[in-house]
PDB file of C-alpha atoms and ligand atoms in Angstrom:
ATOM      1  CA  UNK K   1      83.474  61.348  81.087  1.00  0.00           C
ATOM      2  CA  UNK K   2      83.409  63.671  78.050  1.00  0.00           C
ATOM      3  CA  UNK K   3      86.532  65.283  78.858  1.00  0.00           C
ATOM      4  CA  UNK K   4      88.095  61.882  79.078  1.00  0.00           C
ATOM      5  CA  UNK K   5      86.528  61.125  75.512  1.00  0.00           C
ATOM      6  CA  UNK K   6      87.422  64.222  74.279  1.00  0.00           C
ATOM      7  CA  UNK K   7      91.181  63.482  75.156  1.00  0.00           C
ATOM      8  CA  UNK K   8      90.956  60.358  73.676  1.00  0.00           C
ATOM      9  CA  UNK K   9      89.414  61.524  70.249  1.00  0.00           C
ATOM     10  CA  UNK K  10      92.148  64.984  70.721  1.00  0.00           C
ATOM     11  CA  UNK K  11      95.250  64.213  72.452  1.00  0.00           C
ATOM     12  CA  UNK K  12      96.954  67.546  74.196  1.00  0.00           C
ATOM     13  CA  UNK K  13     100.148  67.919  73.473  1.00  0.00           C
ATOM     14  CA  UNK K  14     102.812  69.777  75.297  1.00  0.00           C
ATOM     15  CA  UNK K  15     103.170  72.854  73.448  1.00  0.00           C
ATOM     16  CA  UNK K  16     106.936  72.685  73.185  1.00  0.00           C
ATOM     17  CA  UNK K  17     107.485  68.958  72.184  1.00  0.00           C
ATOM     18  CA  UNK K  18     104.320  68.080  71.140  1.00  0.00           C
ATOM     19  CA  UNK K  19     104.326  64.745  73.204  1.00  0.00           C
ATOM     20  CA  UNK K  20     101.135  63.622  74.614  1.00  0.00           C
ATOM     21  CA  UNK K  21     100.207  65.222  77.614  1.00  0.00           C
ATOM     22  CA  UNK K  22      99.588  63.056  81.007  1.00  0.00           C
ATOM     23  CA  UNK K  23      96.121  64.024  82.434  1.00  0.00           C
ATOM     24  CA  UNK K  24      97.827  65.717  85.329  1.00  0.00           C
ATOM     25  CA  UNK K  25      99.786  68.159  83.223  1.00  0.00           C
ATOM     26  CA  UNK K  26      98.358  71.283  81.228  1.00  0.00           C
ATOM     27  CA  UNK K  27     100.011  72.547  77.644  1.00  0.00           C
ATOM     28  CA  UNK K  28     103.791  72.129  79.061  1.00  0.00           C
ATOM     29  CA  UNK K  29     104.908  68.349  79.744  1.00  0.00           C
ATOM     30  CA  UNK K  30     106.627  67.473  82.985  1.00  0.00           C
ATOM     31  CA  UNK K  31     109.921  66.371  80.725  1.00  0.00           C
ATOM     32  CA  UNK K  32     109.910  70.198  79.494  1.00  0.00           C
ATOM     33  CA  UNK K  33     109.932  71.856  82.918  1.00  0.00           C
ATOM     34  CA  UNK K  34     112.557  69.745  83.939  1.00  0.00           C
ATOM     35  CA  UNK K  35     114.468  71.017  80.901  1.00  0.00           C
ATOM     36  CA  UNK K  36     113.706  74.949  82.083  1.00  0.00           C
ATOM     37  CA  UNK K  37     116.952  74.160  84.507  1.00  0.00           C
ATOM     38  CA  UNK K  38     114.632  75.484  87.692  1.00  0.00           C
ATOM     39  CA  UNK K  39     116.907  77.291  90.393  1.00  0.00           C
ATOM     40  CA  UNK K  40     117.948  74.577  93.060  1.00  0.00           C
ATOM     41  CA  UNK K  41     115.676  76.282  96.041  1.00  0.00           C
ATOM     42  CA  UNK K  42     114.106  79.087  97.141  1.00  0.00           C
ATOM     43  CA  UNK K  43     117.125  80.700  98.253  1.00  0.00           C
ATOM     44  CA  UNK K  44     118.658  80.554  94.970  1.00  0.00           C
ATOM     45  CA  UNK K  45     116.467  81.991  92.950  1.00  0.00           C
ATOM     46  CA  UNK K  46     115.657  84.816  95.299  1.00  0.00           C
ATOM     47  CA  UNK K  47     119.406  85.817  95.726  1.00  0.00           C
ATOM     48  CA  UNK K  48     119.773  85.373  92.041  1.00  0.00           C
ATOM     49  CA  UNK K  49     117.661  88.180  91.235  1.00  0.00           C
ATOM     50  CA  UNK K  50     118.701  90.407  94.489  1.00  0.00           C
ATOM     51  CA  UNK K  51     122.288  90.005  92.962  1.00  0.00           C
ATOM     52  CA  UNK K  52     120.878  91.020  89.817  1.00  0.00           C
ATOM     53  CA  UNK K  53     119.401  94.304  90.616  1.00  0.00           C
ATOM     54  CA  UNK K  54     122.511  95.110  93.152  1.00  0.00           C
ATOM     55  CA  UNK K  55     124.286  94.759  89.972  1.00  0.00           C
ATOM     56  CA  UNK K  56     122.760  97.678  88.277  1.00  0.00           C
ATOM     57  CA  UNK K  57     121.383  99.962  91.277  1.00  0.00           C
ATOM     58  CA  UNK K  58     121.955 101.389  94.895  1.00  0.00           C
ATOM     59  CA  UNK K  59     121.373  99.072  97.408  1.00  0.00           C
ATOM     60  CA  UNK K  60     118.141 100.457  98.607  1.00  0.00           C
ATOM     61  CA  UNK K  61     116.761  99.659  95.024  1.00  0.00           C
ATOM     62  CA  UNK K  62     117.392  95.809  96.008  1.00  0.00           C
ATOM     63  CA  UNK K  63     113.962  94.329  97.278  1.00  0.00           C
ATOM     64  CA  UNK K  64     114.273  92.791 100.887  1.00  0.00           C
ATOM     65  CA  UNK K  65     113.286  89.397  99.564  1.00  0.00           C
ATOM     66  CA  UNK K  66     112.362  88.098  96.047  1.00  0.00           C
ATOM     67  CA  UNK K  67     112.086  84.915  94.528  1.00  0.00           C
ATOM     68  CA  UNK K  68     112.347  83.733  90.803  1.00  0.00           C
ATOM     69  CA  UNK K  69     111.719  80.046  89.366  1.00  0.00           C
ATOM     70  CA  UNK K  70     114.301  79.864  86.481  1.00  0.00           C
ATOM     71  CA  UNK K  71     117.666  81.178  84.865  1.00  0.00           C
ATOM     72  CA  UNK K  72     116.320  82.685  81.948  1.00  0.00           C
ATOM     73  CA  UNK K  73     118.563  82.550  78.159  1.00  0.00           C
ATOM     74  CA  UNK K  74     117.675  83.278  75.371  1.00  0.00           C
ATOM     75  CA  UNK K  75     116.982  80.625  72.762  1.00  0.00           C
ATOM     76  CA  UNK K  76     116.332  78.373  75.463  1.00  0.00           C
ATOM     77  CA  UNK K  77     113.341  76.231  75.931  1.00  0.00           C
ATOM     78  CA  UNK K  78     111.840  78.803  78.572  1.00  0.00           C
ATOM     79  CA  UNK K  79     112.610  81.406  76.043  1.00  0.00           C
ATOM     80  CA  UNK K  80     110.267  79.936  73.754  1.00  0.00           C
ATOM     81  CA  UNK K  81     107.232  79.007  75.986  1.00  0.00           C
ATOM     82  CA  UNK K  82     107.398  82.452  77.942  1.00  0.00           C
ATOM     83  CA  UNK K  83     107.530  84.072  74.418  1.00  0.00           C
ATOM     84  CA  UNK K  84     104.298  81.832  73.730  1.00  0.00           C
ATOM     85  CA  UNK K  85     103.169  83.204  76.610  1.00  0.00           C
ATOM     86  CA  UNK K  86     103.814  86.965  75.566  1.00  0.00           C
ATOM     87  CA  UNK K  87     102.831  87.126  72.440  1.00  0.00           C
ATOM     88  CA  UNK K  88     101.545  84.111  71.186  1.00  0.00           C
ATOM     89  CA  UNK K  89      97.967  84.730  73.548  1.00  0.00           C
ATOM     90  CA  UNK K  90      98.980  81.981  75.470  1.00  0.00           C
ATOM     91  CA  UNK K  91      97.165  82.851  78.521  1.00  0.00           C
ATOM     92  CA  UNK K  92      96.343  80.163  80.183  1.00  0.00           C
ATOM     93  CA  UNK K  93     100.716  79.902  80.500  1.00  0.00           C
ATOM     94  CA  UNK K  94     101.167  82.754  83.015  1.00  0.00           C
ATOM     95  CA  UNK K  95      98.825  81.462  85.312  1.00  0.00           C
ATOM     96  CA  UNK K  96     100.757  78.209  85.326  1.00  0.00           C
ATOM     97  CA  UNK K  97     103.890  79.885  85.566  1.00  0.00           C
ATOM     98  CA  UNK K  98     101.869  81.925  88.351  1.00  0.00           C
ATOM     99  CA  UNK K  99     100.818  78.757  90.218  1.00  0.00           C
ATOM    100  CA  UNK K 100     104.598  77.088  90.311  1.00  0.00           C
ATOM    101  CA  UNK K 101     105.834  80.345  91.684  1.00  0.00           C
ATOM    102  CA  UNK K 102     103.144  80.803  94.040  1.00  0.00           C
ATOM    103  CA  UNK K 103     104.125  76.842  95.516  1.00  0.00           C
ATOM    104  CA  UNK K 104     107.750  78.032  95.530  1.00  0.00           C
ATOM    105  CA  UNK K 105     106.603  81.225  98.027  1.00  0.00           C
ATOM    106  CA  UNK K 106     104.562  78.910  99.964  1.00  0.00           C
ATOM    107  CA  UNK K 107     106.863  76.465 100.287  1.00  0.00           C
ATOM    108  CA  UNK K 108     109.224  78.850 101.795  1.00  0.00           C
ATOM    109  CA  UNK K 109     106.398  79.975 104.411  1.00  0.00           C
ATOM    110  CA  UNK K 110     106.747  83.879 103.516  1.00  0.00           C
ATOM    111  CA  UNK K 111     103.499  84.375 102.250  1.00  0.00           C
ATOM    112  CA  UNK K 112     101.906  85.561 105.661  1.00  0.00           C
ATOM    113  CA  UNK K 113     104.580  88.631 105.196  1.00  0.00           C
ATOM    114  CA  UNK K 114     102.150  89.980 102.606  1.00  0.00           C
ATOM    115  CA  UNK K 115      99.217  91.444 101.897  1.00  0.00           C
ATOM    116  CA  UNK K 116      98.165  91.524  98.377  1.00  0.00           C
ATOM    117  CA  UNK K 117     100.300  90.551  94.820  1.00  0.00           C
ATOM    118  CA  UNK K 118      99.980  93.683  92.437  1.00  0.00           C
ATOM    119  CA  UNK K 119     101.580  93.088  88.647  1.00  0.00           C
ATOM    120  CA  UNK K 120     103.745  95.261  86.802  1.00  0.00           C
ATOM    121  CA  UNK K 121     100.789  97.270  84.722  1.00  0.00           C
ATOM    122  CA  UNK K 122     101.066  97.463  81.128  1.00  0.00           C
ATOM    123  CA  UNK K 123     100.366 101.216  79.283  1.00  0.00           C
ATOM    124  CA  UNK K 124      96.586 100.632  78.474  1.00  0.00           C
ATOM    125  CA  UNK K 125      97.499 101.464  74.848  1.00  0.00           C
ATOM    126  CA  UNK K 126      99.815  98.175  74.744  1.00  0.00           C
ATOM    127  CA  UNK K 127      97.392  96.154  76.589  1.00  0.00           C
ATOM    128  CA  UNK K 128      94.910  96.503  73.821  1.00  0.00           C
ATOM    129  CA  UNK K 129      97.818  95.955  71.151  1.00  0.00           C
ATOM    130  CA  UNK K 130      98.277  92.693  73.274  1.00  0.00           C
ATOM    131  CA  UNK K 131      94.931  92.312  74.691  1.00  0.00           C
ATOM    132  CA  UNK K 132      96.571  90.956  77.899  1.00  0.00           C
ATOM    133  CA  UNK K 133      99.110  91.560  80.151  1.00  0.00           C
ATOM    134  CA  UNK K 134     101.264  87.968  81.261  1.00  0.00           C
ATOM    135  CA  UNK K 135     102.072  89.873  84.575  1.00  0.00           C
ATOM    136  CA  UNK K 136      98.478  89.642  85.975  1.00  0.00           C
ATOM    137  CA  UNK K 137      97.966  86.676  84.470  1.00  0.00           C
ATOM    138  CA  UNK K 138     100.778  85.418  86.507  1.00  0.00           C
ATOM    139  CA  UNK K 139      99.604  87.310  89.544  1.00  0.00           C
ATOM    140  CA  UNK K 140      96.254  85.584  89.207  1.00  0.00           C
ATOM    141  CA  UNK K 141      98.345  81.731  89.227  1.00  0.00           C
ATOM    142  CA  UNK K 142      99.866  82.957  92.561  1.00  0.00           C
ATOM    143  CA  UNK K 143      96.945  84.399  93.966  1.00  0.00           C
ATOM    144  CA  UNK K 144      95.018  80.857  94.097  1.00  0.00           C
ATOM    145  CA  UNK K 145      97.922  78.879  95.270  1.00  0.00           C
ATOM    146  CA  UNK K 146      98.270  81.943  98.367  1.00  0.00           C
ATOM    147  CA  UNK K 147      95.006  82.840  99.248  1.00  0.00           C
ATOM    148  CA  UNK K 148      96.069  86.644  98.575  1.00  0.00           C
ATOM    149  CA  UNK K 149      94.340  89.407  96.486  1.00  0.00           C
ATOM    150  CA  UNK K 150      95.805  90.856  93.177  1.00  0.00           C
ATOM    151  CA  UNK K 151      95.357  94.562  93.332  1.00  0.00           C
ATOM    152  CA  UNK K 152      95.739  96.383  90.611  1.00  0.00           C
ATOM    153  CA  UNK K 153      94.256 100.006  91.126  1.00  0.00           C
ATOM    154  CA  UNK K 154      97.512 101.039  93.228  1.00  0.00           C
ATOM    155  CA  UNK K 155      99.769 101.491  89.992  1.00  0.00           C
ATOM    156  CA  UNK K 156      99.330 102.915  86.867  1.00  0.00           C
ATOM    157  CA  UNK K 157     101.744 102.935  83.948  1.00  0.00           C
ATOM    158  CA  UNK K 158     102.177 106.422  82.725  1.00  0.00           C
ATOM    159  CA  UNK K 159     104.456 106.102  80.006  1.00  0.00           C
ATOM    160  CA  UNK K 160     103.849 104.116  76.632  1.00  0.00           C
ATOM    161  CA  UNK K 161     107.802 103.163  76.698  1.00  0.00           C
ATOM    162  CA  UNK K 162     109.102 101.424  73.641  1.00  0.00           C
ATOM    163  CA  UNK K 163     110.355  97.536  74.363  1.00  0.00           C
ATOM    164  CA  UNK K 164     113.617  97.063  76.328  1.00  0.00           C
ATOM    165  CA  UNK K 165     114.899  94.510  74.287  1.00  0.00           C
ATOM    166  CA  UNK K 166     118.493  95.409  73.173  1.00  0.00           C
ATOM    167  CA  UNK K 167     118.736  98.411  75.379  1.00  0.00           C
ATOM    168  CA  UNK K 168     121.676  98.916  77.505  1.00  0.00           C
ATOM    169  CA  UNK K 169     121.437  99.938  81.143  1.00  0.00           C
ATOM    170  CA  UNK K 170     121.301 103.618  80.738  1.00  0.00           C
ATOM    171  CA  UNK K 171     118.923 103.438  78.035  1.00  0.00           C
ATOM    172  CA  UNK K 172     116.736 100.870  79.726  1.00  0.00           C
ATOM    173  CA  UNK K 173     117.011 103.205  83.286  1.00  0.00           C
ATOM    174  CA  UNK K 174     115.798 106.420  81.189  1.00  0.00           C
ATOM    175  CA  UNK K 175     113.558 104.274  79.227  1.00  0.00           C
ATOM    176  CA  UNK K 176     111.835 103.466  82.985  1.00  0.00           C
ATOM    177  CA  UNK K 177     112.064 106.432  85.072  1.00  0.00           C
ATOM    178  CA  UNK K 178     109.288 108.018  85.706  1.00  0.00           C
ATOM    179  CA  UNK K 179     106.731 105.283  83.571  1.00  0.00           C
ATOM    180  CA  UNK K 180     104.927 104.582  86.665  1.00  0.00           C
ATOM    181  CA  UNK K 181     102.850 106.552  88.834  1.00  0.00           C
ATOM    182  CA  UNK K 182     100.694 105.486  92.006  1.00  0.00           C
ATOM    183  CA  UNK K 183      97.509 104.546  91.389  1.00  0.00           C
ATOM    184  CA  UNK K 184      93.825 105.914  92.313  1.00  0.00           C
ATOM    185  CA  UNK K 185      93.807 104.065  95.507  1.00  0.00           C
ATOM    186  CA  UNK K 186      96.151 103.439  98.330  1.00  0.00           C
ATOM    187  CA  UNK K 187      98.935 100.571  98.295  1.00  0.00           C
ATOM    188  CA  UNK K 188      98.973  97.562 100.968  1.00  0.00           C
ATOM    189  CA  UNK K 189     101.767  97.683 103.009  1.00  0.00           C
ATOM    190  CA  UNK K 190     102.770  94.640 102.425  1.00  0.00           C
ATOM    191  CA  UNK K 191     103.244  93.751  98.612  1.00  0.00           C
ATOM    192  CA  UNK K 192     104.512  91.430  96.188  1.00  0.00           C
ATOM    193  CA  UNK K 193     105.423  92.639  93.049  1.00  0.00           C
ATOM    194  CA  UNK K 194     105.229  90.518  89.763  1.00  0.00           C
ATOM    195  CA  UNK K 195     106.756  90.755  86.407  1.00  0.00           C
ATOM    196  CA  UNK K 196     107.596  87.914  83.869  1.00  0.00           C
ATOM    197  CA  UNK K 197     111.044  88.513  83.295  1.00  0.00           C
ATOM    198  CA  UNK K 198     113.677  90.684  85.221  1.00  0.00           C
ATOM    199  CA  UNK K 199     116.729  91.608  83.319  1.00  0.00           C
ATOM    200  CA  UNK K 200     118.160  94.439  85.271  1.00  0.00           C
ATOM    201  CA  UNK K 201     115.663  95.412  87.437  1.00  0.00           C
ATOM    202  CA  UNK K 202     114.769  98.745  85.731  1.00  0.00           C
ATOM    203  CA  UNK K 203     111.178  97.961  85.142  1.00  0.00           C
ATOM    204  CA  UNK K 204     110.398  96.528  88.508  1.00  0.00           C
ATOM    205  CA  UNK K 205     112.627  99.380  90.971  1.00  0.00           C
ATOM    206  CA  UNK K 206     110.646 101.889  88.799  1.00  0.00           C
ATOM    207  CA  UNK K 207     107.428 100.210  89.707  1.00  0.00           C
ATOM    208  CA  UNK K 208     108.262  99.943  93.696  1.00  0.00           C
ATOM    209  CA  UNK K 209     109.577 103.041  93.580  1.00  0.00           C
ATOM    210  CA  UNK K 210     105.547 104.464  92.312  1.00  0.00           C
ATOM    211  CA  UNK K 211     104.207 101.667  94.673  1.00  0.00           C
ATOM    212  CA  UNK K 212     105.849 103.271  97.779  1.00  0.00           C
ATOM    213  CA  UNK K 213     104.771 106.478  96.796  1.00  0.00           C
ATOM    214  CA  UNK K 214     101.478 105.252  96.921  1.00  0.00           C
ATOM    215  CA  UNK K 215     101.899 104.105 100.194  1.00  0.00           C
ATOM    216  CA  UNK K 216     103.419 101.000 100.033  1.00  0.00           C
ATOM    217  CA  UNK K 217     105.869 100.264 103.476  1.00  0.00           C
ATOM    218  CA  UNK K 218     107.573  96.942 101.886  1.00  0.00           C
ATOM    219  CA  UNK K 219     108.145  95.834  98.315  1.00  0.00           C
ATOM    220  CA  UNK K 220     109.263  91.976  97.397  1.00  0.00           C
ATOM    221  CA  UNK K 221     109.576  90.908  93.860  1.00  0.00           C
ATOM    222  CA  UNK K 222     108.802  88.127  92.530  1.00  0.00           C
ATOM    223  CA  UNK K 223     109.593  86.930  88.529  1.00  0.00           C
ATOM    224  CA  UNK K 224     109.085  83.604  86.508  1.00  0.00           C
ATOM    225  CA  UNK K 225     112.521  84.080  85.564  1.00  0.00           C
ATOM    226  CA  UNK K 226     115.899  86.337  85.593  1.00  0.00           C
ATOM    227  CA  UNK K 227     118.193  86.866  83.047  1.00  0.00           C
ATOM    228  CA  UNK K 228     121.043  85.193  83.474  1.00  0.00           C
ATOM    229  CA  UNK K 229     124.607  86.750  83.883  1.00  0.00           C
ATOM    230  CA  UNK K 230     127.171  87.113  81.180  1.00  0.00           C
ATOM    231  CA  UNK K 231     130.105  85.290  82.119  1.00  0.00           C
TER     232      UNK K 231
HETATM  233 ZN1   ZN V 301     107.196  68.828  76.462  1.00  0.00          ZN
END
């Protein structure tokens, strides 16, 4: 009753076109997540981002199965709400993200394959210049929606690397190696790993890479979005 007065008295709007939000949608408008271009399927998106990393590494670096909601560009609409989301404290966006990728997993029946959803870790020193990191707060939207834990003790980020933006593949593969380290406790076997973006892959194969050292026996990845080829 006071949340419906309070919507009354102050309308949400989405946060990209500022329309009026339906009571059933939160900060983005269903209009605007049509207009993110979602992957046609499961399938799709998955092999989208497999092709991806197979693109820049062996083909042991390429996870056995991934998925991925969008084709990410930049000055796109989903450029603008996941930068909202990264720096603008938008918080509450990565767990919606999180939730919409967590119905795409579950929709393709794979989530019994796992046992917990760990996030990429941000250094500690640029989680206090941020004061959150989007990855668990993505982690946390897929969590609910698969009845899975987020671990997070398994994987620690040793290196404070500068941002990958506008580094090349080399760069961004130096930039990586070696910036994660396995954590004070042991792995699951069974883990999905989950990052915002993926744009080569250098981030997240340098994160599984740590994982399976700490004991990790399988390694999926899972992104809001992938960078889409150059044609
Ligand atoms: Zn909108």
């Amino acid at each position: 009753m006071l949340d419906g007065l309070a919507h009354l008295l102050f309308p949400a709007v989405c946060i990209l076109c500022q329309k009026p939000l339906d009571k059933n949608e939160e900060h983005i408008c269903a209009g605007c997540f049509d207009d993110f271009n979602p992957f046609p399927g499961a399938f799709a998106g998955g092999m989208a981002l497999q092709s991806t990393v197979r693109d820049h590494f062996d083909e042991h670096a390429v996870p056995s199965a991934a998925w991925c909601l969008y084709p990410y560009r930049s000055s796109s609409t989903l450029h603008k709400a996941m930068h909202s989301m990264k720096y603008g404290s938008l918080f509450p966006l990565g767990e919606l993200f999180g939730k919409r990728l967590g119905e795409l997993i579950l929709r393709s029946g794979d989530q019994v394959a796992f046992d917990a959803i760990v996030p990429v870790p941000l250094h500690h020193l640029k989680r206090i210049e941020r004061t959150y990191n989007q990855a668990e707060a993505i982690a946390g939207g897929m969590a609910g929606v698969l009845g899975l834990p987020v671990v997070t003790e398994c994987l620690d980020r040793s290196l404070y690397t500068s941002t990958q933006t506008g580094l090349g593949i080399e760069a961004r593969r130096e930039n990586m190696a070696g910036a994660f380290r396995p954590g004070r406790k042991r792995s699951p076997a069974r883990v999905l790993l989950v990052d915002d973006v993926l744009t080569t892959g250098a981030t997240m194969v340098a994160a599984a890479k740590a994982l399976k050292a700490a004991g990790a026996v399988e390694v999926a990845f899972a992104t809001i979005a992938v960078t889409e080829k150059e044609a």
